[in-house]
Coordinates of C-alpha atoms in Angstrom, one line a residue:
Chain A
X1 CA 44.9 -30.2 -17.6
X2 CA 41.0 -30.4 -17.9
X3 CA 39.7 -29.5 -14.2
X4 CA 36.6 -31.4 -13.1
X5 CA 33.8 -28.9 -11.7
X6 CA 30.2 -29.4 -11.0
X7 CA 27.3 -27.6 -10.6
X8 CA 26.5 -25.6 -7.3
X9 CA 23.5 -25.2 -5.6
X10 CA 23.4 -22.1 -3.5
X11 CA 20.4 -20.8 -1.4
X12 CA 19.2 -17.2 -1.6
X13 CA 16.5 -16.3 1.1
X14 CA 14.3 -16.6 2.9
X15 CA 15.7 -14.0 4.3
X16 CA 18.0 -11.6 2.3
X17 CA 17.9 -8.3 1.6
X18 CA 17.4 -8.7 -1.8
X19 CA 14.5 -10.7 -1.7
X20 CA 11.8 -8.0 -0.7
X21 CA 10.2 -10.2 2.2
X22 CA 10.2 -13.8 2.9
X23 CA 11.3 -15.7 -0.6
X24 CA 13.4 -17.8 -1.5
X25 CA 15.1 -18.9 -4.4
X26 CA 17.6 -22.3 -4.9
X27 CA 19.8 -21.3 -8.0
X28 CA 22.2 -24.1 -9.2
X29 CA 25.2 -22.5 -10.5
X30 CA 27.8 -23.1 -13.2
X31 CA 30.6 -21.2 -11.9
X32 CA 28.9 -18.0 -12.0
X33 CA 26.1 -18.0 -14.3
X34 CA 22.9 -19.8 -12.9
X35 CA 22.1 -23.1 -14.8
X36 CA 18.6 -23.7 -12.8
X37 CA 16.3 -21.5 -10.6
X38 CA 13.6 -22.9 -8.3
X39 CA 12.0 -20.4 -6.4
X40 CA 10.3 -21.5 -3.3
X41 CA 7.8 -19.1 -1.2
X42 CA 5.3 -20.2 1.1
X43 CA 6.9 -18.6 4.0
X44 CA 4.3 -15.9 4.7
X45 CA 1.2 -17.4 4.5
X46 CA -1.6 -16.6 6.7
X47 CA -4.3 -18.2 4.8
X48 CA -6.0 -14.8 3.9
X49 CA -8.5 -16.5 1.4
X50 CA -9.7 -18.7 4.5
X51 CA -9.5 -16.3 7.1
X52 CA -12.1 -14.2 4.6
X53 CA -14.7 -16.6 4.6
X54 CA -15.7 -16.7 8.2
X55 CA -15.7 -12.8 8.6
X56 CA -18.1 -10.4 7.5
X57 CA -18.4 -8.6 4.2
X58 CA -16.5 -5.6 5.5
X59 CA -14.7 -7.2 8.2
X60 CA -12.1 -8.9 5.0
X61 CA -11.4 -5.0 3.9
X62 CA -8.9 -5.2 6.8
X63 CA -7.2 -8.1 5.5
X64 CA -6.8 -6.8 2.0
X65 CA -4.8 -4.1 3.4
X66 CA -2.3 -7.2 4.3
X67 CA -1.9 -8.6 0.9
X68 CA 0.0 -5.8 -1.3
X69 CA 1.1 -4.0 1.7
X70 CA 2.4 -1.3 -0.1
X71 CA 0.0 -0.6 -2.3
X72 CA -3.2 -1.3 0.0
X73 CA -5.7 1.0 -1.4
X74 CA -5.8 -0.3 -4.8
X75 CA -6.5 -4.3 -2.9
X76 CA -9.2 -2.7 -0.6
X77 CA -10.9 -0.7 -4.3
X78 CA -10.5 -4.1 -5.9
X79 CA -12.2 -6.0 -2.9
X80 CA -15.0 -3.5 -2.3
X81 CA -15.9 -3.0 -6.4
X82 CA -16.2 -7.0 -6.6
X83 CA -18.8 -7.1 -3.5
X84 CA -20.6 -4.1 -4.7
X85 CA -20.6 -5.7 -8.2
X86 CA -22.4 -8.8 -6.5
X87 CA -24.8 -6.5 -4.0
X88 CA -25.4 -3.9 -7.1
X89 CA -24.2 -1.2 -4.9
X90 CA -23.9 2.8 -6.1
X91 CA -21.1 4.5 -5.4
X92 CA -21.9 8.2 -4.6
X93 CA -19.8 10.8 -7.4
X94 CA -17.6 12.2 -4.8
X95 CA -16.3 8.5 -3.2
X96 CA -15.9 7.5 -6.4
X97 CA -13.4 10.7 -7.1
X98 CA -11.7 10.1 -3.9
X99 CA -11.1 6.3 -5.2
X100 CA -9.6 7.5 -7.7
X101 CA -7.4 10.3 -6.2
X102 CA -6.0 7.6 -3.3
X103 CA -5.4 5.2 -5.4
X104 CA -3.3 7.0 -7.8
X105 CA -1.3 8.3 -4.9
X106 CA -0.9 4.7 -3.7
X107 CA 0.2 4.0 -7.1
X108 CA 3.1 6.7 -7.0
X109 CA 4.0 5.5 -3.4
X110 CA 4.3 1.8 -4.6
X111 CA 6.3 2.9 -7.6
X112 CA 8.5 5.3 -5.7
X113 CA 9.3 1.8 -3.2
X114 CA 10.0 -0.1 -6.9
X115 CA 11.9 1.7 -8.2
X116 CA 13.9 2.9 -5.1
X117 CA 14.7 -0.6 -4.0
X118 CA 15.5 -2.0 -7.9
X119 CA 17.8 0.4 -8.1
X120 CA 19.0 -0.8 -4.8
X121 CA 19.3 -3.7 -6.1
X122 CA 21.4 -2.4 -9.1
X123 CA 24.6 -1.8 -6.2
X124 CA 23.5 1.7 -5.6
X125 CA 23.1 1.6 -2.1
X126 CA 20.4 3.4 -0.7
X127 CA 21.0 7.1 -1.6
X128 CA 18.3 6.5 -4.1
X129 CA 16.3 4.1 -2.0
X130 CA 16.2 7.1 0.6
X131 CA 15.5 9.9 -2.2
X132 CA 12.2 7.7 -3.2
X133 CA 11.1 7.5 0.8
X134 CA 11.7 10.5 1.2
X135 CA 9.1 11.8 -1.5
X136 CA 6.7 8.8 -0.5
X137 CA 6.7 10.5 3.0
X138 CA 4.4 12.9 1.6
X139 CA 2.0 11.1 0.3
X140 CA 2.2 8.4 3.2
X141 CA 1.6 12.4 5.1
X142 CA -1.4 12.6 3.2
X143 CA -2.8 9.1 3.7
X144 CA -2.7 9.6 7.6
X145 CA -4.1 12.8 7.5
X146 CA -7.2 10.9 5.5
X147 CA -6.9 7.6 7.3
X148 CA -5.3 8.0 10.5
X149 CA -2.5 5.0 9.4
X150 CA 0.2 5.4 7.6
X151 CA 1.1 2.1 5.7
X152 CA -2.5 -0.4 6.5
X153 CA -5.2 2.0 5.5
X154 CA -8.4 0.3 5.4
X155 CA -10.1 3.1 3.9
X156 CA -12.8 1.9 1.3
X157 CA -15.9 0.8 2.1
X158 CA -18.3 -0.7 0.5
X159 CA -20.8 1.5 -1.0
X160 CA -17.9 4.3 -0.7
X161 CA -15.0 5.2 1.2
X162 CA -14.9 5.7 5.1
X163 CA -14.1 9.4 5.9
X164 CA -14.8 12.7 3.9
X165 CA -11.6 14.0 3.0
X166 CA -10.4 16.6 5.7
X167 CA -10.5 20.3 4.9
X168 CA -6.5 20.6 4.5
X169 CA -6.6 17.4 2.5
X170 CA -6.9 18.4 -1.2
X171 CA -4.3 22.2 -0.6
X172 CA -1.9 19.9 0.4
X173 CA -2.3 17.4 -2.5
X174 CA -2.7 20.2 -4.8
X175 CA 1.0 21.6 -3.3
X176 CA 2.2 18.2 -3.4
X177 CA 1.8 17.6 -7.1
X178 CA 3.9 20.5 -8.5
X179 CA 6.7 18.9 -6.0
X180 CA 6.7 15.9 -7.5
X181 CA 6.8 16.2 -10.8
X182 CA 10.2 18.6 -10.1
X183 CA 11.4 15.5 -8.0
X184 CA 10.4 12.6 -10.4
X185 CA 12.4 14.9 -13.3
X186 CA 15.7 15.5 -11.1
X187 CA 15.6 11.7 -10.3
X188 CA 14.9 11.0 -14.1
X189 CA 17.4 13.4 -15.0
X190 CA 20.0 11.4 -12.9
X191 CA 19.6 8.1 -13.3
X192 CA 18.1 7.6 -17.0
X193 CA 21.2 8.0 -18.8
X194 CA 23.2 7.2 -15.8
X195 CA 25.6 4.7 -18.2
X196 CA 25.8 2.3 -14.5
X197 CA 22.2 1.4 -14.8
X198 CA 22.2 1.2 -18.5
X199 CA 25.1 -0.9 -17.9
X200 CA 23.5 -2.9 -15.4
X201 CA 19.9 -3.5 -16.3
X202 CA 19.8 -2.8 -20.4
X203 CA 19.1 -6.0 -22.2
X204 CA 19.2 -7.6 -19.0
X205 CA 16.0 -10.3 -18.1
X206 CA 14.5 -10.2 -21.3
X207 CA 10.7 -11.4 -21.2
X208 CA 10.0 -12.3 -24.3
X209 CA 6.4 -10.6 -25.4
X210 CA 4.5 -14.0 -26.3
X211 CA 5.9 -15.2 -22.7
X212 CA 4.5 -12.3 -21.1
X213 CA 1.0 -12.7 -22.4
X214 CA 0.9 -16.4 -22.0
X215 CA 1.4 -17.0 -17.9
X216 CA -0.9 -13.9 -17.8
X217 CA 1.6 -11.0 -16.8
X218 CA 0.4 -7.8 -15.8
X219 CA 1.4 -4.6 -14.6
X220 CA 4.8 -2.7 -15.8
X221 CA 6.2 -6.4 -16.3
X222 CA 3.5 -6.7 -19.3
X223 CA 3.9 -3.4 -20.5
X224 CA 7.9 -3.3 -20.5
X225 CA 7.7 -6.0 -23.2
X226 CA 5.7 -3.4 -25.3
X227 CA 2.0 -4.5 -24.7
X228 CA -0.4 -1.6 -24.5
X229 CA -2.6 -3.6 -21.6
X230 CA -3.8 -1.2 -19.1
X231 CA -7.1 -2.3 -17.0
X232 CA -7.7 1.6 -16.2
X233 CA -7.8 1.8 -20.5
X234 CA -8.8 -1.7 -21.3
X235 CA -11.5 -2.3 -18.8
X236 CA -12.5 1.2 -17.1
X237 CA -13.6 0.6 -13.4
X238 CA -14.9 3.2 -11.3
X239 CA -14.7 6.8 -13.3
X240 CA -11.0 6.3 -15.2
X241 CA -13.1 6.6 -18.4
X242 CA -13.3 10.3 -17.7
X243 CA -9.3 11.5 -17.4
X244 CA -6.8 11.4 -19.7
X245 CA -3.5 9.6 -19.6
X246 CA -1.4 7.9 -21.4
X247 CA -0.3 4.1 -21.0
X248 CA 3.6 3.9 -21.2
X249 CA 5.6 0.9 -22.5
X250 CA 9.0 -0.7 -23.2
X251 CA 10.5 -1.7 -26.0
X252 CA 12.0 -5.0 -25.4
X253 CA 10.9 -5.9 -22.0
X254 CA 14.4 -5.5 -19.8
X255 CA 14.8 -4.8 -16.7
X256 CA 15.3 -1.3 -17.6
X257 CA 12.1 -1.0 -19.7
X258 CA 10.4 -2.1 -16.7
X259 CA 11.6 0.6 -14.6
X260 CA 11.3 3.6 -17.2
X261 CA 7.4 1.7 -17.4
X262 CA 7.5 2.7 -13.3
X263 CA 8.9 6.0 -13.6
X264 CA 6.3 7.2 -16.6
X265 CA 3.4 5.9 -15.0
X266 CA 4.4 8.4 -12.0
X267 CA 4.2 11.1 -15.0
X268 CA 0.5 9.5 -15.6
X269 CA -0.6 9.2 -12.2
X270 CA 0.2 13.1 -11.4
X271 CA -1.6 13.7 -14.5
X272 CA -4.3 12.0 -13.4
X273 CA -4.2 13.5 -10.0
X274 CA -4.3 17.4 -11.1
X275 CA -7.5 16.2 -13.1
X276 CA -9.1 14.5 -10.6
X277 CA -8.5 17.6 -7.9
X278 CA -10.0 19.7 -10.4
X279 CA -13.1 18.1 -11.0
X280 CA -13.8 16.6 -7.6
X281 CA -17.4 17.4 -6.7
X282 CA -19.4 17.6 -3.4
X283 CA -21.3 15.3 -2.3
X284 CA -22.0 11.9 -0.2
X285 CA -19.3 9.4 0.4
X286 CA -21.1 6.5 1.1
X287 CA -24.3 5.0 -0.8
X288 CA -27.0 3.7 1.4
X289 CA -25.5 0.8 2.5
X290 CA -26.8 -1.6 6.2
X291 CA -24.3 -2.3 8.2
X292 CA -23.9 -6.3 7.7
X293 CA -24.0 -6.5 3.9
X294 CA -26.2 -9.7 2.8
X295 CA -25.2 -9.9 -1.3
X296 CA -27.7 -12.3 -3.2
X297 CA -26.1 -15.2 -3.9
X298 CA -24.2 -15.7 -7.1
X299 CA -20.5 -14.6 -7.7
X300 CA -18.5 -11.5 -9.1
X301 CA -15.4 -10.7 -10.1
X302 CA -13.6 -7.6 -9.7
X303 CA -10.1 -6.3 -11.0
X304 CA -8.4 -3.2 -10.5
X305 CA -5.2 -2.6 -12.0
X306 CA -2.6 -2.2 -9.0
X307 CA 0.9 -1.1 -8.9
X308 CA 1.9 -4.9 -9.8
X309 CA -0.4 -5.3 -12.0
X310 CA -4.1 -6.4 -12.3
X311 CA -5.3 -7.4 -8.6
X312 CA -8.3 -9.5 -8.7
X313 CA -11.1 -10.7 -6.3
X314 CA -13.7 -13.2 -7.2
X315 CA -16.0 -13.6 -4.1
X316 CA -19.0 -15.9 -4.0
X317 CA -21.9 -15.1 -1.9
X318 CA -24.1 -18.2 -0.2
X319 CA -26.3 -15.2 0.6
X320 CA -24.8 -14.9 4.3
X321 CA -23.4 -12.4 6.2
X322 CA -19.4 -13.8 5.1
X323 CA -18.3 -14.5 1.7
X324 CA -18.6 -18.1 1.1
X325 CA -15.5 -18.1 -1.1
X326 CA -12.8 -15.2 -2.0
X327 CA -9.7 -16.0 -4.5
X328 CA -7.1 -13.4 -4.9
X329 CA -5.8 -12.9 -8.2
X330 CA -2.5 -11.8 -7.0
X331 CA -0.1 -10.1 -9.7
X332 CA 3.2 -10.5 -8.5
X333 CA 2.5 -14.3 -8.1
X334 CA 1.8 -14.7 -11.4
X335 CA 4.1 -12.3 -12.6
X336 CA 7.2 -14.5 -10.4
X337 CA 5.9 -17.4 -13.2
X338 CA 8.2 -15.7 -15.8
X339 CA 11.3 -15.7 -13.1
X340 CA 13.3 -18.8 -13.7
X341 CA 13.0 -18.7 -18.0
X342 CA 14.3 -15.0 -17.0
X343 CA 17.2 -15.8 -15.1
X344 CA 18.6 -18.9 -16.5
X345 CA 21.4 -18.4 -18.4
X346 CA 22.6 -14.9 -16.3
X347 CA 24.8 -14.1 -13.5
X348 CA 24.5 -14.2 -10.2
X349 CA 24.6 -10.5 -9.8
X350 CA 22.0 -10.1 -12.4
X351 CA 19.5 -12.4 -10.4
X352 CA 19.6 -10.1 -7.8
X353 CA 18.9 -7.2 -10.4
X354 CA 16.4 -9.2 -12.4
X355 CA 14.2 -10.4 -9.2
X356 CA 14.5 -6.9 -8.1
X357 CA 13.1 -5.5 -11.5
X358 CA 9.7 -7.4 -10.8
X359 CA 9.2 -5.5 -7.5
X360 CA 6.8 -8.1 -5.6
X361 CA 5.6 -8.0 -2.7
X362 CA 5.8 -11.1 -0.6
X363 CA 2.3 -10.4 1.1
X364 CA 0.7 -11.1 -2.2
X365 CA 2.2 -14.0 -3.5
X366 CA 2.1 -16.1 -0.3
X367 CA -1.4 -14.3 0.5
Chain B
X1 CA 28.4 -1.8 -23.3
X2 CA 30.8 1.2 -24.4
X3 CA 31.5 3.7 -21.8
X4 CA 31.9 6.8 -24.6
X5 CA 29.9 8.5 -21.7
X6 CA 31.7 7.8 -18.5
X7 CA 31.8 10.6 -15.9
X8 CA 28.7 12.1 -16.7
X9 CA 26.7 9.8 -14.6
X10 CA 29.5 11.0 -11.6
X11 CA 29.0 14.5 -12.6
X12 CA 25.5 14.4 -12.4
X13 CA 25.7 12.2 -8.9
X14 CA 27.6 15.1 -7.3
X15 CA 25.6 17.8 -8.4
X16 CA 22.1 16.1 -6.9
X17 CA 24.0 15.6 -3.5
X18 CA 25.2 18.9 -3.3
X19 CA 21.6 19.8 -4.4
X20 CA 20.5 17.5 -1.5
X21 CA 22.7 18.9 0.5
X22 CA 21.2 22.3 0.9
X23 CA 17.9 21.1 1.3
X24 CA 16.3 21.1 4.6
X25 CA 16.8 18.3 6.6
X26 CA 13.8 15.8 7.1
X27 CA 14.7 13.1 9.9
X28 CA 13.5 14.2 13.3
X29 CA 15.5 12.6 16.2
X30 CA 12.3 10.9 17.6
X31 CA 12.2 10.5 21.1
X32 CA 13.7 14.4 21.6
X33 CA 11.4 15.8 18.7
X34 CA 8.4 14.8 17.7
X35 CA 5.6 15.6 15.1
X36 CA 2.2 16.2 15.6
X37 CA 0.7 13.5 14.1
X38 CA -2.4 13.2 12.2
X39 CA -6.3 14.1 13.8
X40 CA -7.6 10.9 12.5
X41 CA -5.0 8.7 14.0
X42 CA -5.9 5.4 14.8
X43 CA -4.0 4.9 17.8
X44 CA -3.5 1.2 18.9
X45 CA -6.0 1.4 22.0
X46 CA -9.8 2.6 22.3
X47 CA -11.5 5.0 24.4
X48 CA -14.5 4.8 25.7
X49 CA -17.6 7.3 26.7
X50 CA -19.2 5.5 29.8
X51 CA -22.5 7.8 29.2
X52 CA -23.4 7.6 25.8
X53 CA -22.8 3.2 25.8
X54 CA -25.5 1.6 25.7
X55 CA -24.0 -2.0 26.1
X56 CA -25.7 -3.2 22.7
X57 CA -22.3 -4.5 21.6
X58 CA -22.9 -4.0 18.3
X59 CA -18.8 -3.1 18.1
X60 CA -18.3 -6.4 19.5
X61 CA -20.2 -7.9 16.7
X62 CA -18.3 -6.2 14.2
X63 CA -15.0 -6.3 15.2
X64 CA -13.4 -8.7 12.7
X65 CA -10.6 -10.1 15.1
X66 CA -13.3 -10.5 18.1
X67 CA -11.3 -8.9 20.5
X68 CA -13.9 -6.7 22.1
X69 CA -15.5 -8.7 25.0
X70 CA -18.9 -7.4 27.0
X71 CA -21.3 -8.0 29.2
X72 CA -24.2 -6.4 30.1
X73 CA -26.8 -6.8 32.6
X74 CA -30.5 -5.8 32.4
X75 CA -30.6 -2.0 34.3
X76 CA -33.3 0.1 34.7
X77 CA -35.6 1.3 32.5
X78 CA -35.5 -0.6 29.5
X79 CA -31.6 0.4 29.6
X80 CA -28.5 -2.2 30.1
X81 CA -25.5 -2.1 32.8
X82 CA -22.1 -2.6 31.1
X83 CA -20.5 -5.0 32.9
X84 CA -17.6 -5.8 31.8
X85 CA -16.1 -4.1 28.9
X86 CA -12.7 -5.6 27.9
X87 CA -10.6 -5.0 24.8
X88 CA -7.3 -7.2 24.0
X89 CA -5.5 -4.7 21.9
X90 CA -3.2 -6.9 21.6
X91 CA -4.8 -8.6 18.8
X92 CA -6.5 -5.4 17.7
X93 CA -5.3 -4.4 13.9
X94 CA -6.4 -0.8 14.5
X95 CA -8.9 -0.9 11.6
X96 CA -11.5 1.4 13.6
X97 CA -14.7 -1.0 12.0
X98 CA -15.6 -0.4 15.8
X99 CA -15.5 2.8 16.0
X100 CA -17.6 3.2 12.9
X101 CA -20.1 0.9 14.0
X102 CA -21.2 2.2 16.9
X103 CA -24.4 3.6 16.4
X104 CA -24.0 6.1 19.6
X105 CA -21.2 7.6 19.2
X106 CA -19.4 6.3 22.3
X107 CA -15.9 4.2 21.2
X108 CA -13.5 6.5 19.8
X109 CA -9.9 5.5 18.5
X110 CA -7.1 6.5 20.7
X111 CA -4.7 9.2 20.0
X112 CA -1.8 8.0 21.3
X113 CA 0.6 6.3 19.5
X114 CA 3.5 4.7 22.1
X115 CA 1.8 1.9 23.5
X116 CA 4.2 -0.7 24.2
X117 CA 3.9 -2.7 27.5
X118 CA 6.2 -4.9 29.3
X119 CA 3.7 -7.4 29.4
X120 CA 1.1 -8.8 27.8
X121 CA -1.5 -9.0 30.7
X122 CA -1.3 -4.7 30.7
X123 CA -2.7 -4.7 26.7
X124 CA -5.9 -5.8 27.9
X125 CA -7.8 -3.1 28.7
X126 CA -10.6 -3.1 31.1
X127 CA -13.0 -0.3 31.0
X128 CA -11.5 1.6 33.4
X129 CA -8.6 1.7 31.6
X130 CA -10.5 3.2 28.2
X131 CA -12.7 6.4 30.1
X132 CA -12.9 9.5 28.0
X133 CA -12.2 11.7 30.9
X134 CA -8.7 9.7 31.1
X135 CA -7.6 9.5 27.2
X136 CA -7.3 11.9 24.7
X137 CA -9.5 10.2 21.9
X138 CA -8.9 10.7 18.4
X139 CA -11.3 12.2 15.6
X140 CA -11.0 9.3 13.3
X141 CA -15.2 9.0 12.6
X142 CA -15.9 11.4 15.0
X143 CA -14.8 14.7 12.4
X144 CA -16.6 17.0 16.0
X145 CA -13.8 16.3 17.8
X146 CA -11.3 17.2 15.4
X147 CA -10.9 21.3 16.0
X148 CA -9.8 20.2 19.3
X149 CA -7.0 18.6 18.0
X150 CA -3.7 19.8 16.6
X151 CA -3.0 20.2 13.3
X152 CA -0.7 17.6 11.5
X153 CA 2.7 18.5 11.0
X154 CA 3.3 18.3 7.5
X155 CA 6.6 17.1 5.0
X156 CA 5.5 19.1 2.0
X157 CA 4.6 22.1 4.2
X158 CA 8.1 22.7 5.4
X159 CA 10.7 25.1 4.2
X160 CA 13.3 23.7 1.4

């Protein structure tokens, strides 16, 4: 007897626990395997962009914190490099080590949240979700001892950063580095072999290398499919010209390339960090720089490459005290562009896994 | 996917719990114990030095939510009367631009943390409510303060 079925439409979001914020995806299914994906997002915008253009130059460093928030140093360095590009500001030696130094510990924090809740994602419910947080609580520590906040730092400025580090600051970081690299191997020894993951995410969500470059991936979601594109390599902002450190790839761009990319690029960071703690000199923290910053007019563009990938501002100045335009180039938005070529033709469970795998952050895409 | 591997995984599972489980605990049970938290923090409220302020508002100008409200009023001596000094923190984001702004010294971030209120009319402070003498202020921007503080409590400093 030939049974009569038809496809299924079935909602996932806006909120789910697998959809890391407010997104939401309308999969049409075929018994279990999806047939069609359509994502929809939208549901947390605050009109960022708009909101930028009737502040003041350093009244929109606040908002960039909102955009990535878990990774908001490397939005506030890319914010504050594209207006200083477009004042011709100088960043002072020692700011421009500390840039470096925070935003390589946000980069480890933001990889640690990845990877934790991708693997959550993978059905291992939050023992290794809670390992991850529990080593990020260091370096979130170490942020409030600099900062005073713990997740919204707003600590670049332009022309610098806010606040000198504090005295206690770089013992702790230089205790804190040795610690991690212990706990990123016993996690590494756990889980890369582990054969449930490899079961789970190998040869799972291919993204096809030519796909990748064309809707202008970036991040560990370019570099699983093998592509050597780092922006701290490619294009060196700030002083990343002067360490050394390696850029780590994939082989074949699955979801578990993309997470060994997350988990190596820890490696890279702590490298990265021990360098940059050696060699941090004394000095100024801020350049000379008024209080209302009037850039000429004209327009700049300034990238930094995030935990997602490359974050992006391009700001036009009218000459004013407020930025007469600001775009975000957010990378998990155009990252999601690959999702639904991705997931077509997989299972249900392995949307879940291969959503997971691009670790976004809701803030950015909806902005 | 062969599983010519199967139990490992398991094998190495149980030996990072038990690992895990003769490590230190980290939680704290909040409300009973706390930590000390950081020097800088940027406490969701303001505090405010009646004797350095000069009423030039120029935190009022750079707050980038606008939730700082004064008035002055000519004084004597080529010096202003602070009116009115009002700050809605419940719209305040905590980003301390105010508190960096301020070209005398006078606002300083709060160091408390637990600031809920049962209503909304009690997070606007008036400048009574903000007094130095009254608050403990934080050393976020104001690094003169911050020996007078407690030291942070920190994860990576405790014992395994």
């Amino acid at each position: 007897m030939q049974l009569r079925t038809e496809p299924f439409v079935l909602n996932i979001g806006p909120v789910h626990p697998s959809t890391h914020g407010v997104f939401r995806m309308r999969a049409t299914l075929d018994g279990e395997v999806v047939v069609d994906l359509e994502p929809v997002f939208g549901y947390l915008h605050r009109g960022i962009e708009k909101l930028a253009e009737e502040r003041t130059y350093s009244g929109v460093i606040p908002l960039t914190d909102r955009l990535d928030y878990v990774a908001s140093i490397t939005n506030n360095l890319a914010y504050v490099l594209a207006v200083e590009k477009l004042a011709g500001i100088t960043v002072p030696e020692r700011a421009e080590y500390i840039r470096v130094i925070t935003s390589e510990m946000q980069r480890i924090a933001a990889h640690l949240v990845s990877v934790g809740s991708f693997l959550n994602d993978a059905g291992a419910y939050f023992t290794p979700f809670l390992y991850m947080y529990r080593e990020r609580e260091n370096i979130v520590d170490l942020f409030d001892m600099l900062c005073g906040q713990r997740l919204l730092y707003s600590y670049m400025r332009i022309g610098g950063v806010s606040q000198d580090l504090p005295d206690e600051f770089l013992p702790a970081l230089r205790k804190f580095i040795p610690h991690m690299r212990s706990r990123i191997n016993e996690y590494d020894w756990l889980l890369k072999e582990n054969e449930i993951l490899l079961a789970r995410a190998k040869g799972v969500g291919i993204l096809p290398r030519e796909t990748a470059i064309s809707i202008g991936a970036s991040g560990p979601v370019l570099r699983g499919c093998g592509v050597k594109w780092d922006l701290r390599k490619a294009d060196p902002y700030s002083i990343y010209d002067r360490f050394e450190f390696d850029i780590p790839t994939g082989i074949q761009g699955d979801c578990y390339d993309r997470y060994r990319v997350r988990v190596e690029e820890m490696r890279q960071s702590l490298r990265i960090l021990e360098q940059a703690v050696e060699q941090i000199p004394a000095g100024e923290i801020r350049g000379d720089v008024p209080q209302l910053v009037r850039p000429p007019a004209g327009e700049a563009y300034a990238h930094v490459e995030g935990p997602t990938g490359e974050v992006g501002f391009h700001v036009v100045s009218d000459g004013s005290i407020a930025p007469y335009r600001c775009h975000i180039r957010a990378p998990s938005l155009m990252n999601l562009t690959a999702l639904k070529d991705m997931i077509v033709g997989w299972k249900v469970q392995d949307l879940i896994l291969i959503f997971g795998s691009f670790a976004i952050t809701m803030g950015e895409v909806d902005r | 996917m062969k599983f010519e591997r199967y139990g490992i995984g398991i094998a190495k599972g149980l030996t990072v719990t038990m690992r895990n489980l003769l490590r230190r605990r980290i939680t704290t049970q909040y409300p009973e114990q706390r930590l000390t938290v950081s020097r800088r923090t940027r406490g969701n409220e303001l505090v405010w030095s009646k004797e350095k302020c000069t009423g030039c508002a120029t935190c009022a100008k750079t707050c980038p939510q606008g939730v700082i409200h004064i008035v002055t009023s000519p004084g004597e001596e080529n010096s202003y009367e602070v009116e009115e000094f009002e700050v809605d923190t419940g719209y305040c984001i905590s980003c301390g631009l105010c508190v960096e702004a301020c070209p005398y010294d006078a606002l300083y971030m709060s160091y408390a943390f637990e600031l809920a209120r049962y209503r909304r009319g009690e997070l606007v402070l008036s400048r009574n409510d903000m007094l130095i003498e009254n608050k403990q202020a934080s050393a976020y921007f104001r690094p003169e303060i911050s020996e007078t503080l407690p030291e942070q409590e920190l994860l990576i400093d405790r014992k395994e």
